[in-house]
XYZ file of C-alpha atoms in Angstrom:
783
model
C 0.000 0.000 0.000
C 1.532 3.248 -1.022
C 2.236 5.767 1.705
C 2.216 9.502 1.416
C 5.557 10.970 0.591
C 7.301 12.319 3.612
C 6.605 15.850 2.606
C 4.126 18.054 4.335
C 1.813 19.945 2.007
C 1.512 23.492 3.328
C -0.994 26.196 2.685
C 0.368 28.888 0.436
C 1.747 31.739 2.474
C 3.941 34.723 1.853
C 7.493 33.276 1.884
C 10.269 34.843 3.913
C 13.997 34.443 3.931
C 13.775 32.818 7.345
C 11.162 30.217 6.411
C 12.853 29.580 3.093
C 16.153 28.952 4.791
C 14.549 26.621 7.346
C 12.914 24.636 4.555
C 16.209 24.353 2.701
C 14.775 26.083 -0.371
C 16.753 29.322 -0.738
C 19.872 29.892 1.317
C 20.872 33.598 1.405
C 24.609 34.285 1.280
C 25.376 35.471 4.794
C 29.034 36.320 4.122
C 28.948 39.362 1.741
C 31.592 39.563 -0.928
C 33.008 43.073 -1.432
C 32.199 44.392 -4.919
C 35.260 44.726 -7.051
C 34.165 47.802 -9.019
C 33.150 50.718 -6.762
C 34.089 54.386 -7.171
C 35.210 54.756 -3.575
C 35.863 52.738 -0.460
C 33.347 54.778 1.509
C 30.576 54.206 -0.966
C 31.372 50.521 -1.003
C 31.081 50.414 2.778
C 27.700 52.157 2.735
C 26.318 49.850 0.074
C 27.499 46.764 1.907
C 25.922 47.981 5.122
C 22.663 48.497 3.222
C 22.837 44.950 1.874
C 23.442 43.591 5.373
C 20.423 45.499 6.667
C 18.297 44.230 3.786
C 19.309 40.677 4.634
C 18.238 41.245 8.216
C 14.840 42.348 6.895
C 14.622 39.077 4.967
C 15.402 37.030 8.040
C 12.837 39.010 10.011
C 10.147 38.244 7.435
C 9.981 41.688 5.853
C 10.673 41.022 2.168
C 9.214 44.298 0.898
C 11.637 46.331 3.009
C 14.516 44.098 1.921
C 13.531 44.444 -1.729
C 13.451 48.256 -1.455
C 16.969 48.395 -0.029
C 18.375 46.010 -2.648
C 16.886 48.136 -5.404
C 18.474 51.267 -3.909
C 21.864 49.521 -3.773
C 21.538 48.392 -7.381
C 20.534 51.866 -8.481
C 23.829 53.083 -7.029
C 25.784 50.087 -8.293
C 24.023 47.923 -10.935
C 26.907 45.424 -10.708
C 26.611 44.730 -6.973
C 26.578 40.930 -7.195
C 25.420 40.281 -3.641
C 22.464 42.640 -4.013
C 21.590 40.964 -7.319
C 21.760 37.513 -5.720
C 19.706 38.467 -2.679
C 17.150 40.429 -4.692
C 16.729 37.230 -6.724
C 15.897 35.374 -3.511
C 13.166 37.883 -2.646
C 11.875 37.900 -6.208
C 11.637 34.093 -6.240
C 9.838 34.101 -2.889
C 7.268 36.473 -4.377
C 6.617 34.008 -7.189
C 8.624 35.590 -10.030
C 11.128 32.797 -10.573
C 12.079 33.608 -14.168
C 12.943 37.196 -13.165
C 14.937 35.776 -10.229
C 16.970 33.624 -12.628
C 17.788 36.711 -14.721
C 19.047 38.505 -11.609
C 21.287 35.619 -10.552
C 22.641 35.326 -14.083
C 23.640 38.999 -13.826
C 25.248 38.342 -10.427
C 27.245 35.428 -11.828
C 28.365 37.545 -14.764
C 29.882 39.931 -12.230
C 31.235 37.188 -9.963
C 31.306 33.713 -11.573
C 32.756 32.230 -8.381
C 29.848 33.176 -6.112
C 29.043 29.755 -4.615
C 25.824 30.910 -2.946
C 24.537 32.392 -6.196
C 25.103 29.045 -7.969
C 23.290 27.240 -5.156
C 20.401 29.711 -5.166
C 20.102 29.344 -8.924
C 20.005 25.565 -8.552
C 17.288 25.783 -5.910
C 15.153 28.009 -8.121
C 15.551 25.616 -11.049
C 14.664 22.714 -8.731
C 11.501 24.486 -7.580
C 10.492 24.765 -11.248
C 11.081 21.056 -11.845
C 14.066 21.804 -14.110
C 16.163 19.177 -12.371
C 18.946 18.811 -14.942
C 19.635 22.565 -14.811
C 19.464 22.481 -11.017
C 22.045 19.695 -10.889
C 24.293 21.650 -13.240
C 24.142 24.723 -10.978
C 25.013 22.691 -7.890
C 27.923 21.107 -9.732
C 29.171 24.601 -10.655
C 29.013 25.551 -6.973
C 31.054 22.499 -5.998
C 33.561 23.176 -8.732
C 34.209 26.547 -7.055
C 34.139 25.133 -3.506
C 34.300 21.324 -3.249
C 34.008 21.584 0.542
C 30.579 23.218 0.618
C 28.273 20.794 2.510
C 25.106 22.511 1.266
C 26.226 22.077 -2.319
C 26.669 18.332 -1.837
C 23.357 18.065 0.004
C 21.327 19.929 -2.610
C 22.937 18.039 -5.467
C 22.059 14.800 -3.644
C 18.418 15.854 -3.300
C 18.245 16.736 -6.980
C 19.794 13.450 -8.080
C 17.351 11.618 -5.848
C 14.465 13.275 -7.697
C 16.174 12.351 -10.971
C 15.879 8.684 -9.874
C 19.638 8.310 -9.345
C 19.614 7.074 -5.753
C 23.077 5.516 -5.684
C 24.707 8.734 -6.960
C 22.601 10.815 -4.560
C 23.746 8.683 -1.658
C 27.364 9.546 -2.419
C 26.702 13.285 -2.219
C 24.800 12.934 1.049
C 27.739 11.056 2.491
C 30.115 13.769 1.333
C 27.923 16.464 2.892
C 28.052 14.584 6.199
C 31.807 14.077 5.969
C 32.127 17.853 5.772
C 29.413 18.585 8.340
C 28.613 15.614 10.609
C 25.927 17.545 12.527
C 23.748 18.117 9.454
C 20.306 16.693 10.350
C 18.765 17.338 6.912
C 21.541 15.324 5.254
C 21.169 12.466 7.757
C 17.424 12.417 7.073
C 17.854 12.411 3.305
C 20.503 9.700 3.540
C 18.010 7.639 5.541
C 15.359 8.127 2.870
C 17.801 6.986 0.178
C 18.714 3.920 2.188
C 15.029 3.126 2.570
C 14.500 3.610 -1.159
C 17.402 1.273 -1.867
C 15.920 -1.426 0.352
C 18.195 -1.005 3.385
C 15.767 -0.217 6.224
C 18.199 -1.138 9.007
C 20.714 1.420 7.731
C 17.907 3.932 7.267
C 17.077 3.571 10.963
C 20.653 4.512 11.841
C 20.283 7.741 9.869
C 16.954 8.649 11.452
C 18.318 7.994 14.933
C 21.164 10.387 14.145
C 18.638 13.031 13.097
C 16.882 12.674 16.441
C 20.157 12.958 18.317
C 20.650 16.321 16.637
C 16.989 17.391 16.648
C 14.966 15.531 19.267
C 11.638 17.071 18.278
C 11.906 16.340 14.549
C 8.486 14.929 13.670
C 9.515 13.971 10.125
C 12.368 11.861 11.504
C 9.880 9.920 13.636
C 7.626 9.394 10.608
C 10.528 8.142 8.510
C 11.673 5.885 11.331
C 8.147 4.481 11.486
C 8.271 3.749 7.769
C 11.520 1.801 8.158
C 10.248 -0.141 11.170
C 7.062 -1.019 9.298
C 9.081 -2.499 6.438
C 11.038 -4.535 8.977
C 7.800 -5.953 10.348
C 8.119 -4.106 13.680
C 4.567 -2.862 13.675
C 4.282 -1.815 17.322
C 7.495 0.210 17.209
C 6.432 1.823 13.933
C 3.097 2.797 15.466
C 4.876 4.381 18.445
C 6.947 6.498 16.042
C 3.903 7.750 14.147
C 2.102 8.539 17.390
C 5.157 10.443 18.649
C 5.298 12.471 15.425
C 1.618 13.362 15.799
C 2.151 14.376 19.426
C 4.935 16.718 18.290
C 2.876 18.125 15.430
C -0.821 17.118 15.353
C -1.301 18.999 12.081
C 1.190 16.965 10.045
C -1.172 15.246 7.623
C 1.023 12.483 6.257
C 1.755 11.173 9.769
C -1.952 10.363 10.128
C -1.890 8.821 6.649
C 1.086 6.572 7.381
C -0.407 5.494 10.694
C -3.568 4.605 8.771
C -1.575 2.397 6.394
C -0.004 0.579 9.314
C -3.335 -0.011 11.050
C -4.968 -1.152 7.816
C -2.217 -3.719 7.253
C -2.856 -5.016 10.801
C -6.549 -5.395 10.040
C -7.610 -2.494 12.303
C -9.764 -1.033 9.582
C -11.990 1.297 11.609
C -8.979 2.905 13.272
C -7.261 3.204 9.897
C -10.311 4.894 8.384
C -10.326 7.401 11.237
C -6.673 8.208 10.512
C -7.445 8.954 6.870
C -10.358 11.170 7.835
C -8.102 13.181 10.160
C -5.429 13.361 7.482
C -7.812 14.644 4.826
C -9.347 17.152 7.215
C -5.845 18.620 7.523
C -4.987 18.374 3.833
C -7.826 17.695 1.424
C -5.434 17.524 -1.525
C -3.352 14.563 -0.326
C -4.064 12.066 -3.085
C -2.266 9.159 -1.389
C -4.587 9.455 1.602
C -7.668 9.176 -0.625
C -6.104 6.142 -2.296
C -5.291 4.467 1.009
C -8.753 5.311 2.343
C -10.236 3.645 -0.745
C -8.291 0.450 -0.085
C -9.432 0.420 3.533
C -13.091 0.874 2.561
C -12.655 -1.968 0.078
C -11.380 -4.231 2.832
C -14.388 -3.235 4.935
C -16.625 -4.354 2.073
C -17.720 -0.880 0.931
C -16.748 -1.224 -2.727
C -18.806 1.714 -3.949
C -17.439 3.977 -1.214
C -13.934 2.837 -2.167
C -14.593 3.783 -5.789
C -15.655 7.298 -4.713
C -12.439 7.759 -2.739
C -10.450 6.468 -5.708
C -12.089 9.124 -7.879
C -10.999 11.788 -5.375
C -7.463 10.392 -5.419
C -7.385 10.681 -9.213
C -8.896 14.159 -9.084
C -5.977 15.307 -6.941
C -3.339 13.359 -8.860
C -4.626 12.431 -12.343
C -1.205 11.223 -13.497
C -1.247 8.068 -11.350
C -2.138 5.694 -14.166
C -2.039 2.659 -11.892
C -4.895 4.016 -9.829
C -7.211 3.667 -12.816
C -6.384 -0.053 -12.845
C -6.761 -0.331 -9.087
C -10.228 1.172 -9.309
C -11.526 -1.414 -11.779
C -10.146 -4.246 -9.595
C -12.387 -3.234 -6.677
C -14.307 -6.485 -6.267
C -16.560 -7.288 -3.285
C -15.222 -9.757 -0.752
C -18.807 -10.519 0.260
C -20.925 -10.272 -2.896
C -24.555 -9.386 -2.373
C -25.956 -12.119 -4.647
C -25.140 -14.251 -7.701
C -26.457 -11.391 -9.830
C -24.059 -9.018 -8.092
C -21.166 -11.315 -9.034
C -22.222 -11.314 -12.688
C -22.732 -7.550 -12.717
C -19.284 -6.882 -11.247
C -17.564 -9.242 -13.651
C -19.240 -7.720 -16.701
C -18.277 -4.255 -15.482
C -14.685 -5.394 -15.011
C -14.534 -6.920 -18.492
C -15.762 -3.671 -20.057
C -13.433 -1.545 -17.913
C -10.449 -3.584 -19.097
C -11.435 -2.926 -22.708
C -11.832 0.784 -21.986
C -8.447 1.075 -20.262
C -6.680 -0.863 -23.007
C -7.896 1.838 -25.394
C -6.016 4.450 -23.341
C -2.299 4.991 -23.088
C -1.433 4.127 -19.497
C 2.097 4.197 -18.167
C 2.686 2.628 -14.760
C 6.228 2.730 -13.442
C 5.712 0.629 -10.321
C 2.503 -1.440 -10.275
C 3.239 -2.825 -6.812
C 3.002 0.734 -5.431
C 0.375 2.224 -7.747
C -1.948 -0.748 -8.237
C -1.057 -2.776 -5.129
C -3.814 -5.316 -5.752
C -4.429 -8.614 -7.497
C -7.583 -10.227 -8.839
C -7.791 -12.293 -5.635
C -11.556 -12.267 -5.011
C -12.411 -13.441 -8.537
C -11.323 -16.934 -7.506
C -14.262 -17.164 -5.076
C -16.926 -16.638 -7.737
C -17.013 -20.314 -8.744
C -16.505 -19.459 -12.402
C -13.809 -20.125 -14.979
C -11.439 -17.179 -14.613
C -8.942 -17.964 -17.350
C -10.011 -15.370 -19.919
C -10.590 -12.675 -17.327
C -7.255 -13.033 -15.536
C -5.475 -13.229 -18.893
C -7.082 -9.931 -19.864
C -6.014 -8.385 -16.557
C -2.437 -9.603 -17.053
C -2.369 -8.155 -20.578
C -3.618 -4.823 -19.225
C -0.780 -4.782 -16.677
C 1.840 -5.592 -19.310
C 0.545 -2.917 -21.666
C 0.698 -0.313 -18.890
C 4.082 -1.395 -17.517
C 6.234 -2.704 -20.331
C 9.151 -3.723 -18.122
C 7.010 -6.158 -16.126
C 8.103 -8.873 -18.531
C 11.771 -8.309 -17.684
C 13.979 -11.108 -19.031
C 16.869 -11.887 -16.730
C 17.726 -15.249 -18.292
C 20.449 -15.435 -20.898
C 19.892 -17.779 -23.872
C 21.183 -21.312 -23.401
C 24.762 -21.017 -24.706
C 25.328 -17.831 -22.666
C 24.208 -19.312 -19.360
C 26.911 -20.059 -16.821
C 28.333 -23.537 -16.631
C 25.845 -25.724 -14.830
C 26.870 -27.485 -11.704
C 25.717 -30.962 -10.834
C 22.734 -29.831 -8.794
C 19.627 -28.120 -10.145
C 19.263 -24.656 -8.670
C 15.695 -24.272 -7.426
C 14.557 -20.862 -6.177
C 11.452 -20.412 -4.021
C 9.683 -17.051 -3.792
C 6.695 -16.292 -1.557
C 5.694 -13.675 0.979
C 4.118 -16.379 3.142
C 6.894 -18.850 3.953
C 6.154 -18.423 7.648
C 3.361 -19.330 10.101
C 0.786 -19.375 7.349
C -0.971 -21.942 5.190
C 1.747 -21.562 2.534
C 4.486 -22.219 5.080
C 2.689 -25.331 6.303
C 2.161 -26.668 2.782
C 5.755 -26.083 1.631
C 8.071 -26.501 4.598
C 8.305 -30.279 4.276
C 8.988 -30.166 0.537
C 11.759 -27.592 1.001
C 13.350 -29.672 3.750
C 13.181 -33.067 2.018
C 14.212 -32.231 -1.539
C 17.308 -34.262 -2.353
C 20.399 -32.152 -1.735
C 22.390 -34.453 -3.980
C 20.292 -33.278 -6.910
C 18.913 -29.885 -5.848
C 20.251 -26.683 -4.371
C 17.358 -24.815 -2.767
C 17.534 -21.007 -2.591
C 14.849 -19.107 -0.666
C 14.155 -15.463 -1.447
C 13.060 -13.458 1.588
C 11.193 -10.177 1.402
C 11.393 -7.756 4.331
C 8.720 -8.345 6.933
C 7.609 -10.536 9.764
C 9.913 -13.349 10.780
C 8.554 -16.057 13.055
C 9.631 -19.463 14.294
C 8.364 -21.261 11.208
C 10.138 -18.825 8.882
C 13.391 -19.412 10.739
C 12.891 -23.176 10.642
C 12.244 -23.094 6.895
C 15.306 -20.901 6.320
C 17.481 -23.394 8.196
C 16.471 -26.176 5.807
C 17.429 -24.205 2.687
C 20.876 -24.178 1.135
C 20.812 -20.423 0.818
C 18.566 -17.537 1.863
C 18.744 -14.399 -0.252
C 17.333 -11.097 1.018
C 15.157 -9.090 -1.349
C 14.229 -5.424 -0.952
C 10.623 -5.154 -2.205
C 12.002 -2.994 -5.021
C 11.126 -4.761 -8.246
C 14.039 -3.684 -10.455
C 16.576 -4.515 -7.750
C 14.926 -7.825 -6.902
C 14.854 -8.820 -10.577
C 18.644 -8.456 -10.689
C 19.174 -10.226 -7.379
C 17.152 -13.268 -8.440
C 18.586 -13.341 -11.972
C 22.119 -13.271 -10.516
C 21.442 -16.618 -8.832
C 21.316 -18.275 -12.288
C 18.409 -20.506 -11.301
C 17.183 -23.466 -13.286
C 13.697 -23.282 -11.734
C 11.831 -20.503 -9.957
C 9.032 -21.972 -7.888
C 6.152 -19.822 -6.628
C 4.143 -21.558 -3.868
C 1.390 -19.000 -4.498
C 0.625 -16.243 -6.988
C -2.323 -13.946 -6.486
C -2.397 -13.309 -2.746
C 0.573 -10.954 -2.410
C 0.483 -8.204 -5.011
C 4.279 -7.884 -4.880
C 4.998 -11.501 -5.842
C 2.154 -11.335 -8.369
C 3.901 -8.538 -10.244
C 7.305 -10.203 -9.818
C 5.902 -13.284 -11.541
C 5.566 -11.423 -14.852
C 9.366 -11.446 -15.236
C 11.415 -14.285 -16.685
C 13.945 -14.969 -13.940
C 14.598 -18.668 -14.579
C 14.307 -20.953 -17.612
C 11.502 -22.860 -15.880
C 8.917 -21.055 -13.746
C 6.009 -22.681 -12.003
C 3.317 -22.138 -9.422
C 1.336 -24.437 -7.187
C -1.943 -24.383 -5.284
C -1.215 -21.814 -2.553
C -3.751 -19.634 -4.368
C -5.660 -22.263 -6.322
C -6.374 -20.493 -9.594
C -4.591 -19.823 -12.840
C -2.406 -16.719 -12.963
C -2.940 -15.604 -16.571
C 0.754 -14.624 -16.623
C 2.643 -15.691 -19.775
C 5.976 -16.344 -18.036
C 4.557 -18.931 -15.624
C 5.082 -22.245 -17.388
C 3.512 -24.889 -15.126
C 0.778 -25.195 -12.514
C 1.491 -28.033 -10.061
C -1.725 -29.742 -8.993
C -2.971 -33.287 -8.416
C -5.078 -35.846 -10.224
C -7.058 -36.074 -6.984
C -8.053 -32.417 -7.274
C -8.724 -31.764 -10.938
C -11.984 -32.628 -12.726
C -11.980 -33.876 -16.305
C -11.060 -31.200 -18.810
C -9.533 -28.926 -16.209
C -6.461 -28.164 -18.324
C -8.604 -25.579 -20.115
C -8.929 -23.647 -16.840
C -5.223 -22.774 -16.831
C -2.925 -20.561 -18.864
C -0.084 -22.699 -17.503
C 0.656 -26.284 -18.491
C -1.072 -28.412 -15.866
C 1.029 -30.941 -13.977
C -0.940 -33.623 -12.120
C 0.794 -35.368 -9.249
C -0.727 -38.611 -8.042
C -1.250 -37.234 -4.516
C -1.907 -33.852 -2.965
C 1.074 -31.594 -3.707
C 2.273 -31.149 -0.137
C 4.468 -32.722 2.494
C 2.316 -31.676 5.448
C 3.419 -32.241 9.019
C 0.671 -33.691 11.195
C -0.525 -30.976 13.586
C -0.336 -31.580 17.293
C -3.733 -32.005 19.025
C -4.894 -29.120 21.201
C -3.122 -28.916 24.527
C -6.155 -27.619 26.375
C -9.614 -29.029 26.907
C -12.165 -26.695 25.369
C -15.875 -26.536 26.078
C -18.721 -24.695 24.457
C -18.659 -21.965 27.052
C -15.086 -21.127 26.011
C -16.583 -19.891 22.728
C -19.870 -18.558 24.180
C -21.745 -21.296 22.293
C -25.132 -22.706 23.404
C -24.897 -25.968 25.322
C -27.752 -27.858 23.643
C -27.802 -26.598 20.046
C -26.441 -28.614 17.133
C -23.201 -26.908 16.144
C -22.663 -26.706 12.394
C -19.195 -25.170 12.158
C -17.838 -23.695 8.928
C -14.291 -22.644 9.881
C -13.494 -20.784 6.657
C -12.787 -17.140 5.877
C -16.085 -15.414 5.194
C -15.120 -14.448 1.638
C -15.293 -18.150 0.778
C -19.040 -18.245 1.450
C -20.560 -17.998 -2.014
C -24.207 -16.849 -2.249
C -25.209 -20.317 -3.466
C -24.056 -21.706 -0.108
C -26.716 -19.551 1.557
C -29.420 -21.851 0.186
C -27.742 -24.891 1.723
C -27.399 -23.114 5.065
C -31.053 -22.104 4.973
C -32.228 -25.624 4.189
C -29.976 -27.168 6.836
C -31.221 -24.885 9.611
C -34.814 -25.223 8.459
C -34.563 -28.985 8.882
C -32.773 -28.726 12.225
C -34.696 -26.255 14.408
C -32.084 -26.649 17.165
C -29.126 -26.059 14.875
C -26.869 -23.009 14.727
C -24.251 -22.086 12.171
C -20.890 -21.169 13.717
C -18.610 -18.888 11.693
C -15.279 -17.229 12.403
C -15.435 -13.466 12.898
C -14.053 -11.425 10.014
C -11.382 -9.759 12.151
C -12.268 -6.475 10.437
C -14.532 -4.907 12.981
C -17.551 -6.936 11.918
C -18.015 -5.292 8.512
C -18.033 -8.587 6.599
C -20.166 -10.184 9.304
C -22.838 -7.528 8.729
C -22.664 -7.813 4.946
C -23.085 -11.574 5.148
C -26.002 -11.309 7.564
C -27.698 -8.731 5.352
C -27.440 -11.210 2.500
C -28.700 -14.136 4.572
C -31.795 -12.192 5.626
C -32.932 -12.434 2.013
C -31.343 -15.635 0.756
C -31.724 -17.810 3.893
C -34.235 -16.207 6.278
C -34.194 -19.275 8.537
C -30.555 -18.490 9.327
C -31.221 -14.870 10.255
C -31.019 -15.298 14.036
C -29.143 -18.591 14.136
C -25.659 -17.595 13.066
C -22.990 -17.222 15.740
C -19.673 -15.534 15.039
C -16.805 -16.609 17.280
C -13.751 -14.409 17.553
C -10.502 -15.277 15.827
C -8.359 -17.395 18.090
C -4.957 -19.059 18.534
C -4.370 -22.346 16.714
C -4.811 -24.477 19.819
C -8.249 -23.041 20.549
C -9.192 -23.260 16.858
C -8.433 -26.981 16.884
C -10.574 -27.280 19.999
C -13.478 -25.729 18.084
C -13.085 -28.300 15.294
C -13.431 -31.079 17.864
C -16.525 -29.497 19.427
C -18.429 -29.277 16.124
C -21.341 -31.644 15.670
C -20.682 -31.299 11.951
C -17.936 -29.471 10.085
C -19.139 -27.878 6.850
C -16.987 -27.442 3.777
C -17.886 -24.665 1.313
C -18.872 -26.352 -1.979
C -17.485 -23.548 -4.149
C -14.122 -23.105 -2.403
C -13.207 -25.842 0.001
C -10.941 -25.800 3.005
C -7.302 -26.743 2.630
C -5.192 -26.136 5.697
C -8.232 -26.273 7.994
C -9.341 -29.573 6.451
C -5.930 -31.146 6.988
C -5.989 -29.913 10.585
C -9.459 -31.382 11.096
C -8.513 -34.756 9.619
C -5.424 -34.893 11.853
C -7.869 -34.768 14.785
C -10.242 -37.325 13.284
C -12.924 -34.653 12.805
C -15.297 -35.452 9.912
C -16.223 -32.821 7.308
C -19.165 -32.767 4.912
C -18.017 -31.737 1.453
C -19.418 -31.392 -2.052
C -16.715 -31.139 -4.724
C -17.309 -28.411 -7.290
C -16.217 -27.882 -10.876
C -12.805 -26.352 -10.142
C -9.772 -27.552 -8.237
C -10.284 -24.902 -5.581
C -13.640 -26.512 -4.727
C -12.256 -30.056 -4.438
C -9.429 -30.013 -1.876
C -11.386 -31.562 1.010
C -12.767 -34.211 -1.336
C -9.215 -34.802 -2.567
C -8.151 -35.461 1.019
C -10.936 -38.028 1.367
C -9.974 -39.679 -1.934
C -6.324 -39.866 -0.834
C -7.503 -41.553 2.372
C -9.730 -43.902 0.336
C -12.954 -42.592 1.908
C -16.162 -41.458 0.201
C -18.820 -41.529 2.917
C -19.009 -37.761 3.464
C -18.648 -36.618 -0.138
C -21.994 -35.272 -1.308
C -23.171 -35.327 -4.905
C -25.715 -32.506 -4.699
C -27.264 -30.014 -2.285
C -29.775 -32.531 -0.917
C -27.147 -35.138 -0.077
C -24.938 -32.440 1.459
C -27.691 -31.358 3.862
C -28.606 -34.965 4.662
C -25.008 -35.872 5.490
C -24.630 -32.813 7.728
C -27.833 -33.701 9.611
C -26.737 -37.309 9.963
C -23.355 -36.304 11.410
C -25.009 -33.967 13.884
C -27.742 -36.351 15.040
C -26.371 -39.878 14.701
C -23.685 -40.511 17.280
C -22.967 -43.965 15.799
C -22.499 -42.562 12.292
C -20.204 -39.800 13.522
C -18.159 -42.267 15.572
C -17.763 -44.521 12.543
C -16.603 -41.598 10.432
C -14.116 -40.553 13.102
C -12.706 -44.070 13.289
C -12.321 -44.294 9.517
C -10.544 -40.963 9.387
C -8.240 -41.870 12.266
C -7.373 -45.170 10.575
C -6.516 -43.502 7.255
C -5.399 -39.967 8.015
C -1.740 -41.039 7.990
C -2.055 -41.099 4.202
C -2.308 -37.288 4.218
C 0.768 -36.431 6.234
C 4.516 -36.419 5.631
C 4.314 -38.150 2.257
C 7.876 -38.442 0.998
C 6.627 -39.935 -2.264
C 5.167 -36.510 -3.113
C 8.636 -34.988 -2.813
C 10.137 -37.726 -4.984
C 7.436 -37.198 -7.605
C 8.098 -33.454 -7.613
C 11.817 -34.086 -7.991
C 11.194 -36.177 -11.099
C 9.114 -33.434 -12.601
C 11.623 -30.723 -11.725
C 14.389 -32.661 -13.449
C 12.236 -33.400 -16.480
C 11.170 -29.752 -16.866
C 14.800 -28.578 -16.873
C 15.730 -31.291 -19.337
C 12.835 -30.303 -21.614
C 13.894 -26.660 -21.513
C 17.441 -27.664 -22.472
C 16.228 -29.854 -25.310
C 13.961 -27.206 -26.799
C 16.754 -24.662 -26.639
C 14.529 -22.016 -25.104
C 15.689 -19.977 -22.155
C 13.309 -17.336 -21.025
C 11.397 -17.534 -24.291
C 14.517 -16.864 -26.392
C 15.202 -19.630 -28.870
C 18.864 -20.508 -29.344
């Protein structure tokens, strides 16, 4: 999610020499140079005293008085270079920049070695956006005086705006070598380090700023930004709060705090931050954009679209925001008709945007979204996600970066195949659980496994996974840099456990960074991305004809594509009262994220509760302040009125307590349009039976696939009627439920720690590399 630039937008006010100097915009020359051509020493002394007095007027915020004195000096001596230079400062502050440039040019004609005049000229050019000319002026100043810290600092700032961060960093360092107690240079160096993906070093710079200027609100904001990247959310929040306490009117501090809270799922608090920010500065486009994304997460798609329009009104050049707007898809659709309406609107919007010339430099920052929610519509997404991918590539031509040299130019291959793994979620997350065993057990005689780590939260599982890899390579969340870092590893295979959940890895996947690139079922839908060659799935998951659902070549393993460690049973003993559940009701528990609940599932819920007057449906709270809960209940009032007052939301909970809930359920319900994966494996490890009804796409067949791998069919429904009947039977027949539990307990070992899955993957990995060598195509380039 993009954050507001660390620049405070101020109301226009009459500029003064003092405020200009504090802002680092125009630095008056405080050491007058004696004019070389004066008729007498006395007159020279009088004129210089007048200039000094005029400069005092500038500092005191009296530009008109200063201007009058400078004009009197120049009337007496038109070649007084200092008066020309300082009059230019006043003239620029009054908004007449072109006239100011003429005055400084005259001053430099008189005294070409006036360092301050060169710097002032550069600052005026910079204020006009004429960055190349500004850089030239600063270089002239440094040619006259290489030891001028302000010259190095201002040249660094200009180069930073010219997108030359490495060169800018050098000038900031030089400024600090000359003047170690230069807080502005420390702050700018920190910003460069953050831009270059070095947040730890950036923190060092910001701490130095605060040593020199303890009440520097911007330094606290920047420190918060670095800590957020490092996954230190609480510390980042403390920095933003401190900045606001120092200056409550600094708009972008409220904006950045809103981004942090939104990422933590505290959506109401985030929305309040954006409202405060926009009350302070109603032109801050980033705040409107971030507010839109927060409203989208709350389920208010139309409200999000209105905020996106305001963002574009204030910054119409953000081409990526046009794409972000059309990707606003409801997490909780209102009805099947709503799904169809939104999809048709998206299809037309893609056509309309393709007709425009959009140029997006960084889609991860400007678009910062994927087509995630489309996968929950229970429809074939291939054509739609292909169209979205083509729109992205048309708007950002370097997405399809090719970092793989053709075959003969590739480095000499070692014995082992170099396999890279890239995901944001190789930690305590479903993706980490699905992949950790595969990463650990791949043959190290045949494979060298390289993990790519993005900045962010590190937990025990992440550390354990890292320890099983041959190499862990740090990325920076800066696409161009990360392309080079991954390409430098000269991989044979780049393996994405998921594409479509994290917008950063989604956009990374457009590049060709290895001869063979593949994705698996972490997000169980096709990507639509041309440079992803294979989708790793299972014959147990795919219906007949499913190859047509994918833009990738479909690989079908004989078992589920995971080496999954059996979860430990809950350590505690949990009872209904621990979840505030009724003691005597039949508990039908659907432990899935609410966005999985398709409107067609409402009809099943309604029928189930109609036939069981004592039944209640137990769902997991949305964790978003109840916004999705309310949207779902509003829908159920119409689609399943019998469920209106018989749905209980339990709060999100630690894993141990979650497993306890699975054991308490009278019947666990799988969503027919998007089945459980991780939760189903956890339930089966406990012997907890689940009613499932496999749908038409792989993402709706995972629980059934688990049953098929165990050799069980008893709880696999064939239609809505059999689904409801099986759920009722589980809830009301103790003998039937006990039999199902026994069967699952006897066969669940077939789901866990399956080394044959790893061996099967190894065979495919080797074959895919061999095929790429035989065809002579590396990264799409034929040898």
